[in-house]
Amino acid sequence: MNANKNIDKRIIKTKIAIKTALVKLLEKKKVEEISIVELTNLASVNRKTFYLHYSDVDSVIKEIENDFFKKMEKIIRSYDFNLDKLDTYLYSITKAIVDDNYIHHIVTYTIYRRAIMLNVLKIINDHVNKNFNQNKTLNFQYILDYNMYGSVNLLYIWLLKDTSSKMSIEELSALQARLIRNSFSDILN
């Protein structure tokens, strides 16, 4: 039994090394320019070990995405779509992206950002439509889509800004919440 724990720790350590190396390489190169040799050398992992866990660079990114989506679903499902608590909700989502070094780099440096953001939007959209108890009209869905896409793009722009020139996560979340509440005010009143 103790041997299994050691194997699990080694696997975790290996995967962390590979993901960390990938993040470093993404700061300098496009995904399609990264070779397995380069990635494994930087991670100090041999190619055989890499192939025990992943088939290619894209499969590393997919695992990072899947782990992130599990975290996002947990955050999103904990929210009851109360517009008064929207700041807190948006803060939680933004903080999850910022705190996840892997996903933050993938969103910032790769073409995968659109797919990641679209998946986050789908999770939010599904949750809101399932749990929002108001009479949902076509206008509601358009306003929801407008707000979700706008919020995600605002978040992306914010992520790209130099840290010395950007607002705090709290300020960004408050701004997004105010914009969303204002756009829904006609429908919900």
mmCIF file of C-alpha atoms in Angstrom:
data_model
loop_
_atom_site.group_PDB
_atom_site.id
_atom_site.type_symbol
_atom_site.label_atom_id
_atom_site.label_comp_id
_atom_site.label_asym_id
_atom_site.label_seq_id
_atom_site.Cartn_x
_atom_site.Cartn_y
_atom_site.Cartn_z
ATOM 1 C CA MET A 1 0.000 0.000 0.000
ATOM 2 C CA ASN A 2 2.805 2.415 0.812
ATOM 3 C CA ALA A 3 4.365 1.691 -2.598
ATOM 4 C CA ASN A 4 1.144 2.895 -4.314
ATOM 5 C CA LYS A 5 1.337 6.192 -2.430
ATOM 6 C CA ASN A 6 4.907 6.701 -3.641
ATOM 7 C CA ILE A 7 3.901 5.923 -7.220
ATOM 8 C CA ASP A 8 1.043 8.431 -7.018
ATOM 9 C CA LYS A 9 3.390 11.096 -5.652
ATOM 10 C CA ARG A 10 5.875 10.455 -8.464
ATOM 11 C CA ILE A 11 3.143 10.663 -11.075
ATOM 12 C CA ILE A 12 1.890 13.919 -9.582
ATOM 13 C CA LYS A 13 5.431 15.305 -9.431
ATOM 14 C CA THR A 14 6.090 14.285 -13.046
ATOM 15 C CA LYS A 15 2.868 15.842 -14.298
ATOM 16 C CA ILE A 16 3.572 19.064 -12.396
ATOM 17 C CA ALA A 17 7.060 19.208 -13.935
ATOM 18 C CA ILE A 18 5.645 18.720 -17.435
ATOM 19 C CA LYS A 19 2.883 21.299 -16.973
ATOM 20 C CA THR A 20 5.285 23.826 -15.450
ATOM 21 C CA ALA A 21 7.721 23.354 -18.329
ATOM 22 C CA LEU A 22 4.886 23.779 -20.819
ATOM 23 C CA VAL A 23 3.835 27.051 -19.189
ATOM 24 C CA LYS A 24 7.411 28.375 -19.417
ATOM 25 C CA LEU A 25 7.641 27.406 -23.078
ATOM 26 C CA LEU A 26 4.271 29.006 -23.869
ATOM 27 C CA GLU A 27 5.655 32.355 -22.768
ATOM 28 C CA LYS A 28 8.167 32.168 -25.646
ATOM 29 C CA LYS A 29 6.583 29.949 -28.298
ATOM 30 C CA LYS A 30 3.327 28.959 -29.898
ATOM 31 C CA VAL A 31 1.963 25.560 -28.883
ATOM 32 C CA GLU A 32 2.565 24.080 -32.311
ATOM 33 C CA GLU A 33 6.250 25.079 -32.105
ATOM 34 C CA ILE A 34 6.883 23.135 -28.880
ATOM 35 C CA SER A 35 8.477 19.733 -29.359
ATOM 36 C CA ILE A 36 8.245 16.806 -26.970
ATOM 37 C CA VAL A 37 12.046 16.733 -26.747
ATOM 38 C CA GLU A 38 12.162 20.384 -25.741
ATOM 39 C CA LEU A 39 9.331 19.949 -23.245
ATOM 40 C CA THR A 40 10.777 16.833 -21.624
ATOM 41 C CA ASN A 41 14.263 18.360 -21.416
ATOM 42 C CA LEU A 42 12.935 21.423 -19.631
ATOM 43 C CA ALA A 43 10.798 19.250 -17.332
ATOM 44 C CA SER A 44 13.773 16.928 -16.633
ATOM 45 C CA VAL A 45 11.614 13.969 -17.640
ATOM 46 C CA ASN A 46 12.508 11.378 -20.247
ATOM 47 C CA ARG A 47 10.320 10.937 -23.315
ATOM 48 C CA LYS A 48 9.213 7.451 -22.312
ATOM 49 C CA THR A 49 7.885 8.838 -19.019
ATOM 50 C CA PHE A 50 6.116 11.647 -20.886
ATOM 51 C CA TYR A 51 4.375 9.144 -23.150
ATOM 52 C CA LEU A 52 3.212 7.117 -20.152
ATOM 53 C CA HIS A 53 1.022 10.079 -19.205
ATOM 54 C CA TYR A 54 0.389 12.049 -22.405
ATOM 55 C CA SER A 55 0.198 11.450 -26.130
ATOM 56 C CA ASP A 56 1.298 14.941 -27.198
ATOM 57 C CA VAL A 57 1.466 18.574 -26.074
ATOM 58 C CA ASP A 58 -2.242 19.054 -26.744
ATOM 59 C CA SER A 59 -3.091 16.246 -24.310
ATOM 60 C CA VAL A 60 -1.200 18.110 -21.564
ATOM 61 C CA ILE A 61 -3.270 21.200 -22.301
ATOM 62 C CA LYS A 62 -6.484 19.135 -22.319
ATOM 63 C CA GLU A 63 -5.676 17.759 -18.846
ATOM 64 C CA ILE A 64 -5.008 21.288 -17.566
ATOM 65 C CA GLU A 65 -8.322 22.432 -19.047
ATOM 66 C CA ASN A 66 -10.279 19.501 -17.602
ATOM 67 C CA ASP A 67 -8.862 20.083 -14.114
ATOM 68 C CA PHE A 68 -9.733 23.765 -14.412
ATOM 69 C CA PHE A 69 -13.291 23.091 -15.623
ATOM 70 C CA LYS A 70 -13.911 20.895 -12.589
ATOM 71 C CA LYS A 71 -12.932 23.831 -10.356
ATOM 72 C CA MET A 72 -15.073 26.233 -12.378
ATOM 73 C CA GLU A 73 -18.128 23.992 -12.268
ATOM 74 C CA LYS A 74 -17.851 23.820 -8.495
ATOM 75 C CA ILE A 75 -17.719 27.622 -8.216
ATOM 76 C CA ILE A 76 -20.496 28.177 -10.733
ATOM 77 C CA ARG A 77 -22.830 25.553 -9.261
ATOM 78 C CA SER A 78 -22.457 27.087 -5.805
ATOM 79 C CA TYR A 79 -24.068 30.330 -7.034
ATOM 80 C CA ASP A 80 -27.840 30.839 -7.050
ATOM 81 C CA PHE A 81 -27.871 33.731 -9.559
ATOM 82 C CA ASN A 82 -28.630 36.410 -7.041
ATOM 83 C CA LEU A 83 -27.750 39.714 -8.710
ATOM 84 C CA ASP A 84 -26.985 41.232 -5.299
ATOM 85 C CA LYS A 85 -24.131 38.735 -4.839
ATOM 86 C CA LEU A 86 -22.842 38.966 -8.391
ATOM 87 C CA ASP A 87 -19.627 40.792 -7.367
ATOM 88 C CA THR A 88 -18.640 37.861 -5.140
ATOM 89 C CA TYR A 89 -19.468 35.338 -7.832
ATOM 90 C CA LEU A 90 -17.463 37.136 -10.519
ATOM 91 C CA TYR A 91 -14.599 37.607 -8.071
ATOM 92 C CA SER A 92 -14.540 33.835 -7.423
ATOM 93 C CA ILE A 93 -14.390 33.038 -11.138
ATOM 94 C CA THR A 94 -11.694 35.622 -11.840
ATOM 95 C CA LYS A 95 -9.644 34.567 -8.819
ATOM 96 C CA ALA A 96 -9.827 30.914 -9.933
ATOM 97 C CA ILE A 97 -8.386 31.857 -13.332
ATOM 98 C CA VAL A 98 -5.681 34.100 -11.883
ATOM 99 C CA ASP A 99 -4.675 31.587 -9.199
ATOM 100 C CA ASP A 100 -4.413 28.670 -11.616
ATOM 101 C CA ASN A 101 -0.972 29.360 -13.068
ATOM 102 C CA TYR A 102 -1.398 26.784 -15.813
ATOM 103 C CA ILE A 103 -4.762 27.972 -17.110
ATOM 104 C CA HIS A 104 -3.777 31.623 -16.691
ATOM 105 C CA HIS A 105 -0.840 31.064 -19.051
ATOM 106 C CA ILE A 106 -2.876 29.019 -21.512
ATOM 107 C CA VAL A 107 -5.553 31.712 -21.635
ATOM 108 C CA THR A 108 -2.943 34.457 -21.966
ATOM 109 C CA TYR A 109 -0.478 32.880 -24.394
ATOM 110 C CA THR A 110 -2.296 30.395 -26.626
ATOM 111 C CA ILE A 111 -4.975 30.039 -29.235
ATOM 112 C CA TYR A 112 -6.820 27.753 -26.813
ATOM 113 C CA ARG A 113 -8.148 30.751 -24.871
ATOM 114 C CA ARG A 114 -11.272 31.000 -27.013
ATOM 115 C CA ALA A 115 -12.171 27.331 -26.456
ATOM 116 C CA ILE A 116 -11.520 27.640 -22.717
ATOM 117 C CA MET A 117 -13.593 30.782 -22.392
ATOM 118 C CA LEU A 118 -16.407 29.283 -24.479
ATOM 119 C CA ASN A 119 -16.499 26.276 -22.146
ATOM 120 C CA VAL A 120 -16.666 28.565 -19.113
ATOM 121 C CA LEU A 121 -19.513 30.450 -20.821
ATOM 122 C CA LYS A 122 -21.361 27.199 -21.514
ATOM 123 C CA ILE A 123 -21.071 26.120 -17.866
ATOM 124 C CA ILE A 124 -22.391 29.499 -16.685
ATOM 125 C CA ASN A 125 -25.157 29.595 -19.294
ATOM 126 C CA ASP A 126 -26.347 26.083 -18.438
ATOM 127 C CA HIS A 127 -26.348 26.883 -14.739
ATOM 128 C CA VAL A 128 -28.194 30.204 -15.102
ATOM 129 C CA ASN A 129 -30.818 28.751 -17.432
ATOM 130 C CA LYS A 130 -31.359 25.780 -15.130
ATOM 131 C CA ASN A 131 -31.614 27.796 -11.910
ATOM 132 C CA PHE A 132 -32.982 31.199 -12.798
ATOM 133 C CA ASN A 133 -36.654 31.255 -11.853
ATOM 134 C CA GLN A 134 -37.810 34.324 -13.770
ATOM 135 C CA ASN A 135 -39.837 34.098 -16.949
ATOM 136 C CA LYS A 136 -37.035 33.726 -19.491
ATOM 137 C CA THR A 137 -37.776 35.512 -22.722
ATOM 138 C CA LEU A 138 -35.696 35.688 -25.864
ATOM 139 C CA ASN A 139 -34.551 39.106 -24.641
ATOM 140 C CA PHE A 140 -33.324 37.473 -21.426
ATOM 141 C CA GLN A 141 -31.175 35.017 -23.376
ATOM 142 C CA TYR A 142 -29.753 37.764 -25.600
ATOM 143 C CA ILE A 143 -28.915 39.915 -22.586
ATOM 144 C CA LEU A 144 -27.403 36.909 -20.798
ATOM 145 C CA ASP A 145 -25.244 36.061 -23.834
ATOM 146 C CA TYR A 146 -24.227 39.695 -24.251
ATOM 147 C CA ASN A 147 -23.176 39.921 -20.616
ATOM 148 C CA MET A 148 -21.347 36.603 -20.567
ATOM 149 C CA TYR A 149 -19.362 37.286 -23.730
ATOM 150 C CA GLY A 150 -18.672 40.854 -22.643
ATOM 151 C CA SER A 151 -17.525 39.741 -19.198
ATOM 152 C CA VAL A 152 -15.253 37.060 -20.593
ATOM 153 C CA ASN A 153 -13.688 39.469 -23.087
ATOM 154 C CA LEU A 154 -13.248 42.109 -20.398
ATOM 155 C CA LEU A 155 -11.562 39.481 -18.225
ATOM 156 C CA TYR A 156 -9.278 38.472 -21.093
ATOM 157 C CA ILE A 157 -8.286 42.098 -21.751
ATOM 158 C CA TRP A 158 -7.681 42.551 -18.017
ATOM 159 C CA LEU A 159 -5.454 39.447 -17.911
ATOM 160 C CA LEU A 160 -3.291 40.837 -20.709
ATOM 161 C CA LYS A 161 -2.700 44.178 -19.001
ATOM 162 C CA ASP A 162 0.518 44.884 -17.158
ATOM 163 C CA THR A 163 -0.073 44.418 -13.425
ATOM 164 C CA SER A 164 1.027 47.976 -12.675
ATOM 165 C CA SER A 165 -1.706 49.427 -14.878
ATOM 166 C CA LYS A 166 -4.721 47.306 -14.123
ATOM 167 C CA MET A 167 -7.500 47.465 -11.583
ATOM 168 C CA SER A 168 -7.758 44.927 -8.784
ATOM 169 C CA ILE A 169 -9.820 41.750 -9.077
ATOM 170 C CA GLU A 170 -12.346 43.327 -6.696
ATOM 171 C CA GLU A 171 -12.670 46.451 -8.879
ATOM 172 C CA LEU A 172 -13.001 44.376 -12.049
ATOM 173 C CA SER A 173 -15.669 42.154 -10.460
ATOM 174 C CA ALA A 174 -17.599 45.187 -9.182
ATOM 175 C CA LEU A 175 -17.486 46.821 -12.634
ATOM 176 C CA GLN A 176 -18.689 43.647 -14.351
ATOM 177 C CA ALA A 177 -21.469 43.178 -11.781
ATOM 178 C CA ARG A 178 -22.644 46.774 -12.190
ATOM 179 C CA LEU A 179 -22.746 46.425 -15.992
ATOM 180 C CA ILE A 180 -24.654 43.132 -15.769
ATOM 181 C CA ARG A 181 -27.157 44.424 -13.198
ATOM 182 C CA ASN A 182 -27.805 47.520 -15.334
ATOM 183 C CA SER A 183 -28.451 45.456 -18.454
ATOM 184 C CA PHE A 184 -30.897 43.165 -16.648
ATOM 185 C CA SER A 185 -32.706 45.934 -14.776
ATOM 186 C CA ASP A 186 -35.438 46.436 -17.420
ATOM 187 C CA ILE A 187 -36.263 42.734 -17.667
ATOM 188 C CA LEU A 188 -36.165 41.966 -13.959
ATOM 189 C CA ASN A 189 -38.182 44.953 -12.764
#
